Each structure stands twice: as C-alpha cells, then as structure tokens.
Short mmCIF file of C-alpha atoms in Angstrom, two decimals:
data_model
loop_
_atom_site.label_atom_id
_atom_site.label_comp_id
_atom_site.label_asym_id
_atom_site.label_seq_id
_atom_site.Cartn_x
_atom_site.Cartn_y
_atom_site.Cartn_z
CA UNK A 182 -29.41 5.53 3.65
CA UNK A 183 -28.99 4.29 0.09
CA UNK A 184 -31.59 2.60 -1.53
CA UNK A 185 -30.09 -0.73 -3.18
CA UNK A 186 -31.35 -2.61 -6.87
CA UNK A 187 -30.22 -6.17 -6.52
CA UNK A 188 -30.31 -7.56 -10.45
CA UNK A 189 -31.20 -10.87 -10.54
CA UNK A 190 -29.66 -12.84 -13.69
CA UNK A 191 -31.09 -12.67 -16.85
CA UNK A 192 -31.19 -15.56 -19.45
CA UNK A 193 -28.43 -16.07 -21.53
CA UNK A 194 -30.12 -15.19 -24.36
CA UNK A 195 -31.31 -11.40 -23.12
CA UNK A 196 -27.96 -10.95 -21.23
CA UNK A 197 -26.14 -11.97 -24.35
CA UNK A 198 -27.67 -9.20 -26.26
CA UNK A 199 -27.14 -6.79 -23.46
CA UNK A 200 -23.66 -6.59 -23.77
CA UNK A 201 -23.39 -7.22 -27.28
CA UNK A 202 -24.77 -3.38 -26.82
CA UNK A 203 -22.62 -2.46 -23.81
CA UNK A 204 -19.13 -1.54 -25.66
CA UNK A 205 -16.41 0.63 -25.78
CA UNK A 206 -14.78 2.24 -28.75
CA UNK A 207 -11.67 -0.42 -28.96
CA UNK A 208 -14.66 -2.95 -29.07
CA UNK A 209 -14.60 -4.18 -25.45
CA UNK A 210 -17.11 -4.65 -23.12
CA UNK A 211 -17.72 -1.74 -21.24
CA UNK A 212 -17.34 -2.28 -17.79
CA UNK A 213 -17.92 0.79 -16.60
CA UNK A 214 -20.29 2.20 -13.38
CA UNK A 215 -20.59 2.51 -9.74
CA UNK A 216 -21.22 -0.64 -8.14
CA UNK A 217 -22.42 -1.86 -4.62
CA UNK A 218 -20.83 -4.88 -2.76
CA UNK A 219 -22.83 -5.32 0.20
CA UNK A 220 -24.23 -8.72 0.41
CA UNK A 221 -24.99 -11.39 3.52
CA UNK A 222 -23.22 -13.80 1.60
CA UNK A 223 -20.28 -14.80 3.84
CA UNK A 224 -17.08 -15.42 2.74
CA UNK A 225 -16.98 -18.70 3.59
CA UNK A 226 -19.57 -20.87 3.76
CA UNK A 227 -20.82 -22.65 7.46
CA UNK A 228 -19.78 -26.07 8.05
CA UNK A 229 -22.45 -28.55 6.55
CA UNK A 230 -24.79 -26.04 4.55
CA UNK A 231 -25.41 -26.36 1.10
CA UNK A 232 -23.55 -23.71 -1.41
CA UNK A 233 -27.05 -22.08 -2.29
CA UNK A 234 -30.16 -21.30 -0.67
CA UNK A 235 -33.67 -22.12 -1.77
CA UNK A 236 -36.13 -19.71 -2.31
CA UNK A 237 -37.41 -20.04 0.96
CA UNK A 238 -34.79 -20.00 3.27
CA UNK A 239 -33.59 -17.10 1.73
CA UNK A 240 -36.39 -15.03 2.37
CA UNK A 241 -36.33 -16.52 5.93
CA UNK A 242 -32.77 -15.08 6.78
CA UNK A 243 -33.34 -11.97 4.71
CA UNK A 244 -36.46 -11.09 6.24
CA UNK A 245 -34.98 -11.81 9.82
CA UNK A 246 -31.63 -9.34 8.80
CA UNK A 247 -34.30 -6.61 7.65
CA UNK A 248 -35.83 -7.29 11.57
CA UNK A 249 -32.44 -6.73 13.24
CA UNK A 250 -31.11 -3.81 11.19
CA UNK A 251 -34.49 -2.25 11.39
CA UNK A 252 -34.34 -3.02 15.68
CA UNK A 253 -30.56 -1.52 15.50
CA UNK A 254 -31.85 1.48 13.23
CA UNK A 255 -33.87 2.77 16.37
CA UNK A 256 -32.32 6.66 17.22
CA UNK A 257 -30.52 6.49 20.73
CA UNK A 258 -32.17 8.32 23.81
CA UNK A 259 -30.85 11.81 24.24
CA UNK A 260 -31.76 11.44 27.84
CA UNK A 261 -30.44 7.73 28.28
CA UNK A 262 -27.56 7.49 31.23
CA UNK A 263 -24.30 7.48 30.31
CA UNK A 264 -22.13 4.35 29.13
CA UNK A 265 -20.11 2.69 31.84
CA UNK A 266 -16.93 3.93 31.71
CA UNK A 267 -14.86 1.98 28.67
CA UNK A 268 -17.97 0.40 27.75
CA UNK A 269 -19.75 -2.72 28.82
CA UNK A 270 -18.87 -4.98 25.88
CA UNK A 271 -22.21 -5.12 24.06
CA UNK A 272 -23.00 -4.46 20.33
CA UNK A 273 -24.02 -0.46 20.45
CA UNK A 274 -23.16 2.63 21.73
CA UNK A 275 -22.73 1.44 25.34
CA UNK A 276 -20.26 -1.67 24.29
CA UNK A 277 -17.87 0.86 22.26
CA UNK A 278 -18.00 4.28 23.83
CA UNK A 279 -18.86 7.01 21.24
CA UNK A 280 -20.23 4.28 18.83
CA UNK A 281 -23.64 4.63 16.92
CA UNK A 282 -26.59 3.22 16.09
CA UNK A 283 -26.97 0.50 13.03
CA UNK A 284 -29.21 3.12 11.25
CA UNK A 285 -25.58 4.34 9.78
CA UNK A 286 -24.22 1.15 8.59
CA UNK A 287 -24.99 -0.99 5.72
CA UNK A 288 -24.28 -4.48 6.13
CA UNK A 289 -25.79 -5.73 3.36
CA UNK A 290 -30.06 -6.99 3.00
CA UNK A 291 -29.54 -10.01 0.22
CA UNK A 292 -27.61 -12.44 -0.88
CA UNK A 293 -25.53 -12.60 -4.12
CA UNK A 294 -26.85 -14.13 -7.03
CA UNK A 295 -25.29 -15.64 -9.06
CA UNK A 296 -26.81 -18.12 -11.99
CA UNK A 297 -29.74 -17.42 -10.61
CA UNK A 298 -29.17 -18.80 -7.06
CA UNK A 299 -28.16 -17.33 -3.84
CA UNK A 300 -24.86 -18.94 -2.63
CA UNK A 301 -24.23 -19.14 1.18
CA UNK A 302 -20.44 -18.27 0.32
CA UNK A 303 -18.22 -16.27 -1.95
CA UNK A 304 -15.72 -19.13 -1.94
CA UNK A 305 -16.27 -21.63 -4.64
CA UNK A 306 -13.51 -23.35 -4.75
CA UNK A 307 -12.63 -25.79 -3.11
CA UNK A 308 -16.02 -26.97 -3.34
CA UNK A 309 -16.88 -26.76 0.57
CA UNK A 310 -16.92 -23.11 0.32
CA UNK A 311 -14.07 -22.69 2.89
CA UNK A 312 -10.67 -21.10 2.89
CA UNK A 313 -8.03 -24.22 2.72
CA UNK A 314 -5.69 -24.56 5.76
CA UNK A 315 -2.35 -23.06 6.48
CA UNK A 316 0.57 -24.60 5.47
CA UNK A 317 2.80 -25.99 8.42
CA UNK A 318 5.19 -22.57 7.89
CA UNK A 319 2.50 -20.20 7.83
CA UNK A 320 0.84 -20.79 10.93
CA UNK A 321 4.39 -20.55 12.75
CA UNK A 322 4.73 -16.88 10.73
CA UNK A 323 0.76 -16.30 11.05
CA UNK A 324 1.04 -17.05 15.45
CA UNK A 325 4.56 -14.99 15.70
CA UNK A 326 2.48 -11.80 13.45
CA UNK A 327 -0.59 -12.10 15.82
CA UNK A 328 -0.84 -8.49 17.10
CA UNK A 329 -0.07 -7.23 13.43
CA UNK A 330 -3.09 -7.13 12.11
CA UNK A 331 -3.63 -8.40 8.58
CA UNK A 332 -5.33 -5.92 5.23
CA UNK A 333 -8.74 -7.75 5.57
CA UNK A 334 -9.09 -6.47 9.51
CA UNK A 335 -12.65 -5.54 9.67
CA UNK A 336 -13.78 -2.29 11.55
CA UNK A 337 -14.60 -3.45 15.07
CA UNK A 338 -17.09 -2.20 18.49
CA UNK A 339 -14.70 -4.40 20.19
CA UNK A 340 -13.80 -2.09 22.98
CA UNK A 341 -10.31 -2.54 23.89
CA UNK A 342 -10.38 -5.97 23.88
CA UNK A 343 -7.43 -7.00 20.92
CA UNK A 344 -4.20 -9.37 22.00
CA UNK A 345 -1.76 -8.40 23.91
CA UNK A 346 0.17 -5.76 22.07
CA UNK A 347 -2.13 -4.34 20.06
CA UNK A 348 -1.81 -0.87 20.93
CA UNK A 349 2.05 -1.03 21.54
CA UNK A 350 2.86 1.38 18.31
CA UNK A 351 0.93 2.92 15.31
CA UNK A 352 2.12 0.17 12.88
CA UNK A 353 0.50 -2.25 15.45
CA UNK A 354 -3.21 -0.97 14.85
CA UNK A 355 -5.43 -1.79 11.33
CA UNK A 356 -4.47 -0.75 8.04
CA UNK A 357 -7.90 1.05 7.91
CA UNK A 358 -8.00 2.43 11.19
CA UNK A 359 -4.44 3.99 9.85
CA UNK A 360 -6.13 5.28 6.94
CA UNK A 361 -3.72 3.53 4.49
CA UNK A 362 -6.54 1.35 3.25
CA UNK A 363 -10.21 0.12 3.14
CA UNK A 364 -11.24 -2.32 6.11
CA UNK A 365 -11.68 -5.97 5.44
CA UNK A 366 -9.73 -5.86 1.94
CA UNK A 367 -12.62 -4.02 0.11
CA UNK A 368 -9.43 -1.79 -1.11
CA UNK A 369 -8.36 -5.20 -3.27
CA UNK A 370 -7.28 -7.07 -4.49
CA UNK A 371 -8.91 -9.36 -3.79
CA UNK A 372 -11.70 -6.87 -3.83
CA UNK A 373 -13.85 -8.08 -0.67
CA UNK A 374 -17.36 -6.92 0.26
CA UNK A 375 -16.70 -4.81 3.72
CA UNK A 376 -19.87 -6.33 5.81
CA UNK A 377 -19.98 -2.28 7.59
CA UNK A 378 -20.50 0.53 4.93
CA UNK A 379 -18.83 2.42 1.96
CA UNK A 380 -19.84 -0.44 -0.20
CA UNK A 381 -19.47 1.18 -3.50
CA UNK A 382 -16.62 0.46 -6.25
CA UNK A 383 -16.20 2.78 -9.29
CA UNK A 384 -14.68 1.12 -12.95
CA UNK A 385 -13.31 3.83 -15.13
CA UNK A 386 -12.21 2.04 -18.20
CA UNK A 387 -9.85 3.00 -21.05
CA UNK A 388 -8.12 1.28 -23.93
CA UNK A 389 -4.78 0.98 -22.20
CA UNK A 390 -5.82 2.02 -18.52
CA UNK A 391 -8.48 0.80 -16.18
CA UNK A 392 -9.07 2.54 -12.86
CA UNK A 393 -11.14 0.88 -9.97
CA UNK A 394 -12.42 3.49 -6.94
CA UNK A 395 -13.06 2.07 -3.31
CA UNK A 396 -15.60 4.26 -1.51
CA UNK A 397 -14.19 2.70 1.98
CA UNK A 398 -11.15 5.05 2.66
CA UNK A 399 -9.70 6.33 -0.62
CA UNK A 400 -8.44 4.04 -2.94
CA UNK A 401 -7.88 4.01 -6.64
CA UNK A 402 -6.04 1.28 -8.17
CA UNK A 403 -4.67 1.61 -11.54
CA UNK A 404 -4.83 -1.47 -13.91
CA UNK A 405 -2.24 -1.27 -16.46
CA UNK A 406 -3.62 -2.98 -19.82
CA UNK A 407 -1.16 -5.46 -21.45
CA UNK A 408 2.06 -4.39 -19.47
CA UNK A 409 4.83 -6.30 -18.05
CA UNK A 410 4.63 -6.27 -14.31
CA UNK A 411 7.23 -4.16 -12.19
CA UNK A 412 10.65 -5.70 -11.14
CA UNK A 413 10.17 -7.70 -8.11
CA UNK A 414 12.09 -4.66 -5.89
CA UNK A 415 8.85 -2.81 -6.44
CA UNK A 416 6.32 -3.53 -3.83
CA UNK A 417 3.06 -1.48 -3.53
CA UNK A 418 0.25 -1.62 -0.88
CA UNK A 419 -2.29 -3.23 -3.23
CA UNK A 420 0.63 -4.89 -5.94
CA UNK A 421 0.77 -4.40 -9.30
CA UNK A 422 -1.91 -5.25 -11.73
CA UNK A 423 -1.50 -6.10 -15.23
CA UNK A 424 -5.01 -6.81 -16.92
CA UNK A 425 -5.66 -7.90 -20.35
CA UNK A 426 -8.39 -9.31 -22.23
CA UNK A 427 -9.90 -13.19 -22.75
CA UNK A 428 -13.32 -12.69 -25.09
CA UNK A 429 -15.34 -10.56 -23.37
CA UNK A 430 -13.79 -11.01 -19.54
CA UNK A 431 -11.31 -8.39 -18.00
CA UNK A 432 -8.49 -10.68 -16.33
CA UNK A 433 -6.33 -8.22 -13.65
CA UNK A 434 -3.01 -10.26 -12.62
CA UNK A 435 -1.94 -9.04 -9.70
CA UNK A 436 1.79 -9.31 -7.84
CA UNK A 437 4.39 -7.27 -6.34
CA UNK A 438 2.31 -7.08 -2.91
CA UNK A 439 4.67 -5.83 0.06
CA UNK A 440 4.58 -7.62 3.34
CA UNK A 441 3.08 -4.83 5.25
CA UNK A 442 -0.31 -5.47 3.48
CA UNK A 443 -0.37 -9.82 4.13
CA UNK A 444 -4.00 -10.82 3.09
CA UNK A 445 -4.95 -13.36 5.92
CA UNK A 446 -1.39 -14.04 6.55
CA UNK A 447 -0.18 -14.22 3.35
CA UNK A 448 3.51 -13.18 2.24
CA UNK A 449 4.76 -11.00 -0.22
CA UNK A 450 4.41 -13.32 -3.14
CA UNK A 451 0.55 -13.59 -3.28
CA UNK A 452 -1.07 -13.75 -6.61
CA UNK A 453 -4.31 -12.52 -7.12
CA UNK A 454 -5.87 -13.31 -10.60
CA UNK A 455 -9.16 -11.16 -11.03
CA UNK A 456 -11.86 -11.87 -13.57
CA UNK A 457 -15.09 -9.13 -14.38
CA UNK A 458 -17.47 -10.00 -16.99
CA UNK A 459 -21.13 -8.58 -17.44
CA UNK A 460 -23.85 -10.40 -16.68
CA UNK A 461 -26.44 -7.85 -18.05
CA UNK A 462 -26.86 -4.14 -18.46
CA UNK A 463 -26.76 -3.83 -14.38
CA UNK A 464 -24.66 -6.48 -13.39
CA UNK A 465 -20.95 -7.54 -13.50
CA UNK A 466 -19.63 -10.84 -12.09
CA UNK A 467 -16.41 -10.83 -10.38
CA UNK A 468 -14.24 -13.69 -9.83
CA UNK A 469 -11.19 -14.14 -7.93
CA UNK A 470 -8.09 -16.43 -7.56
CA UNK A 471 -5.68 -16.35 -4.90
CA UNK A 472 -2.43 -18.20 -4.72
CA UNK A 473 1.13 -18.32 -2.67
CA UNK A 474 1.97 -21.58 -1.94
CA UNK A 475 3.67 -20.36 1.52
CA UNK A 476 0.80 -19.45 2.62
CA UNK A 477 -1.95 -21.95 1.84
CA UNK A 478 -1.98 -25.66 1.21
CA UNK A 479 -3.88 -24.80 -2.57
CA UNK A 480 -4.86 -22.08 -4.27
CA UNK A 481 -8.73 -21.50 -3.70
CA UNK A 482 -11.26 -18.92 -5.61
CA UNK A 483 -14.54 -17.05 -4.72
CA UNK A 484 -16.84 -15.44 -6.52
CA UNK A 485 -20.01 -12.90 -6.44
CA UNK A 486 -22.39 -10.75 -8.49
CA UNK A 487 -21.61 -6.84 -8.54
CA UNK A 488 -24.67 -4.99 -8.77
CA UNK A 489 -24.93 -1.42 -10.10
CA UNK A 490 -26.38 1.68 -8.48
CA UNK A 491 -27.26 5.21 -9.23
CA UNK A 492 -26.19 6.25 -6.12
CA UNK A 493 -23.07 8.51 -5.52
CA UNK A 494 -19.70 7.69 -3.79
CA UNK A 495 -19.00 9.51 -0.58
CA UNK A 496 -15.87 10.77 0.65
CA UNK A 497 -14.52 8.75 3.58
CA UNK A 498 -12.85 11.58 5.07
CA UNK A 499 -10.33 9.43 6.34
CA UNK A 500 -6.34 9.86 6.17
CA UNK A 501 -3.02 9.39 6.83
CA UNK A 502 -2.68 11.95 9.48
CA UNK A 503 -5.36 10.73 10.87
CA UNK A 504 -5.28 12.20 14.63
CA UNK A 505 -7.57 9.40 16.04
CA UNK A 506 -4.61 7.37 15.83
CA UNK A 507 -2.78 9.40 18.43
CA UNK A 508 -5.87 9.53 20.55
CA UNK A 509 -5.69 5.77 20.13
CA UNK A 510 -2.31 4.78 21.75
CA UNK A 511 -2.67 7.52 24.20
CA UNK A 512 -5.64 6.20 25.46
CA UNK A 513 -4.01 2.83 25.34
CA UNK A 514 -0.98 4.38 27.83
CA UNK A 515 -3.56 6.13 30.50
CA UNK A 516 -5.18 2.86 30.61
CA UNK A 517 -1.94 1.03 31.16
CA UNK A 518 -1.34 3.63 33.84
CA UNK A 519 -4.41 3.02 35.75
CA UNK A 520 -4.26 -0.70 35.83
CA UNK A 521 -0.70 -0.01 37.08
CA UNK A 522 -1.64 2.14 39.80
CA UNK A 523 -4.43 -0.03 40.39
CA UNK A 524 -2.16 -3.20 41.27
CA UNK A 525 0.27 -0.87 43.53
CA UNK A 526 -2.39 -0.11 46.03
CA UNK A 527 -3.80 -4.30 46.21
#
C-alpha cells in the first residue's frame, strides 16, 4: 500500500517564498507533480456539524478509521466456507461474491486541510456545506433517468441490489464499470476524491497546454491555455476546458459536457470553473465551481488541499472492451431466468 505525506499549511510568509521559487520558464507557477486525493473529508458536510474539526475530534475519527481499515486489512481464510450463493449483503467478500479484503483499498486516513483546519466537507459554499436542492425540472428529469446512472457513481459491494432496470443494457451500468471513466467523478471535472483507490492525479504543465492524469481508469484531460471554447455541437465526455491565468492561480473553464456524462443529474450545459494554486512546495489547493441553472437552484463551490506524493501512478487496466461487462448482463439474464422458473413452479 502507498505510504501517504499529508502537508499541513505553512504560513504565508514561508509558503509565499516557496512558490516565488516554484516557476516555470513563461514565469508561472509551476504546478506540476503527482498528487493524492484521498481524504475522509466528505463531500458534503452532516447536518448540524461545524465546517471544521478541532484538534481533538479529529484525531478521534482518524484514529477510529485507522481501527476499521486496519480490522478490514485482515487476509481472508483460505480454508473459510464458501459465500452463500449471490452473497449475503454484508461489506466483504461474502456480501459481493469475488470481492476482497480492505487491505487493497485506500479510502483515505485524514482529513483535508486547508488554512490550517480540517473541514468536515469539500463544499464551501453555500455555507452549510451541502449541495443546494434540485430545481422543480430537474428532479422530474433526475426520477425519469433513475436507472442511468450518473459520472460520479461510486464503485459499489452492493450485490445486485440497483433499481429496477439496472442491468437492462450496457449503457444502463456505471460509466466506470464501462471503463469510459473514473468512478465517482475523480476523472473531472469537477475533479472529485474517489473514497475507494487510484487516488493519484498527474499535472503536466506547458506554456500553451496543461495535461491532468487520473490514475482511476485512464484519463488525461487536455487544458487548452487561452483558447476559445469549441462550438456548442462539440460535446466531449469530460467538456472542454479553456484555462488561463489570474496572478498566480490556474483557472480551467470548463463546457461543452454531453448528456451521457450528467454530474449528479446535471444537463449538458454544466459549467465547471476550476481554480489550482500552491499552497507550498508540496501542496496545491483546488477549488471548484459548478453551475447550470437547470439543474440546481444556485451555483455552489467546494474546495480541498491536494497533497503531493513520490509515489508512482498505476495502470488501471481497465477498458472499453472490457469483458466483465458482458459477464455482467449475462449474469443479470440467468438470474432473471431463475426467478422466472422459480415463480412457475409456486
């Protein structure tokens, strides 16, 4: 497992100097490194907490996530019985048949910092840390879309168990489980942490290019600096970002999004607005804007540190003829088949 180097802010005085130092050729900041994403900072915040935690309670929840991960981490029996057959709906290998132990998964072990505290939620803004409501429209769009599962679908151990319809036809199933892109929107934008593994991002930077690599799946989104976006009748799977320069912070506009991708519900006219600016020599701090008025009743923003690592980016060996996908709705029709066969001999 990778070993992770949370980087706690520095004052503004020794971060100032830091990147003053940190530059690239055309005088910008450089950006540039591999950075890790997992955190236990939610992405929205519980009803009634506070948006950071003190000292203390911090260490109280990160000391008890240590306990459980370190409880999940224990190897699995070779001699232990099989699984029931499809599972028996616990976290594990017996509640998603095949499934692992937690020793292979990287949740996260902190909480972001950022200004020096740990916030209990990557949303900012509006101020109680949650996601503002639907418009009227979109939860009528959201409710008729329900077995279409949106770009921030996290991987699952749920064994079976998705709405009615789910396994009706391959465009039915995750983005990520149909290799097109990262689970739980880690692909971007908004770049999201993904709460599972492959937490790493990769900034290659140029003067008129910048290039940002998701670890989770395979995907490398270009940045083109100070261009006019596409014409609307080009839609990619993660838009079409434009980034330029304010002082010393990288702003990515993003638009163009098709409606196959639909970020929590939303339509083809999101805009994402993306901010990275170093904190230090290990640390970036990302920022994010999301708006499309069809979809939400304001526009709303989030926030978290990016730390940087040393360690390498694995290849998710993960795509698009993925052959698990088959296996998928196969398994879906023999199971159909036995229920029916079931119900004809009641």
């Amino acid at each position: 497992m990778r070993t992770r180097v949370v980087c706690l802010a520095l004052t503004a005085g020794v971060a100032g100097a830091l990147a003053q130092q940190a530059r690239m050729t055309d005088g910008h900041p450089d950006l540039q490194g591999t950075y890790d994403l997992a955190t236990l900072t939610p992405i929205e915040r519980a009803a009634g907490a506070q948006p950071t935690l003190t000292p203390e309670e911090a260490a109280k929840l990160e000391k008890l996530a240590a306990a459980l991960k370190k409880q999940g981490d224990v190897s699995i029996k070779g001699d232990r019985p099989a699984p029931p057959k499809g599972g028996d709906g616990s976290v594990g290998p017996a509640g998603n048949v095949g499934g692992y132990n937690t020793f292979w998964l990287d949740p996260g072990s902190s909480y972001t910092i950022v200004d020096g505290q740990k916030r209990t939620s990557l949303v900012i803004d509006p101020p109680d840390g949650r996601v503002p409501p639907y418009t009227p429209t979109a939860k009528q769009r959201v409710a008729a879309l329900l077995s279409r599962p949106t770009s921030d679908v996290q991987e699952t151990n749920d064994p079976g168990l998705e709405p009615a319809g789910s396994y009706d036809d391959p465009e039915r199933r995750p983005l990520g489980e149909r290799c097109l892109l990262g689970f739980g929107s880690t692909s971007g934008p908004p770049v999201l942490p993904d709460y599972f593994y492959n937490n790493l991002h990769q900034i290659v930077q140029t003067k008129d290019t910048v290039l940002i690599l998701s670890e989770m799946v395979h995907d490398a989104r270009i940045v083109r600096m100070d261009a006019r976006h596409l014409p609307k009748t080009i839609r990619r799977w993660m838009g079409d970002s434009v980034g330029h320069w304010e002082g010393d912070t990288l702003v990515v506009d993003t638009t163009n999004f098709t409606d196959k991708t639909r970020f929590r519900g939303s339509t083809e006219d999101l805009h994402v607005i993306e901010r990275f600016s170093r904190v230090d020599g290990r640390t970036l701090l990302y920022r994010f804007t999301i708006e499309d008025p069809a979809t939400w009743t304001k526009a709303w923003t989030g926030e978290y540190a990016w730390p940087a690592t040393d360690q390498p980016i694995y290849e998710y060996a993960c795509h698009e003829a993925n052959y698990a996908l088959g296996d998928i709705l196969r398994g879906a029709r023999t199971r159909e088949a036995e229920e029916k066969a079931a119900k004809e001999k009641r």
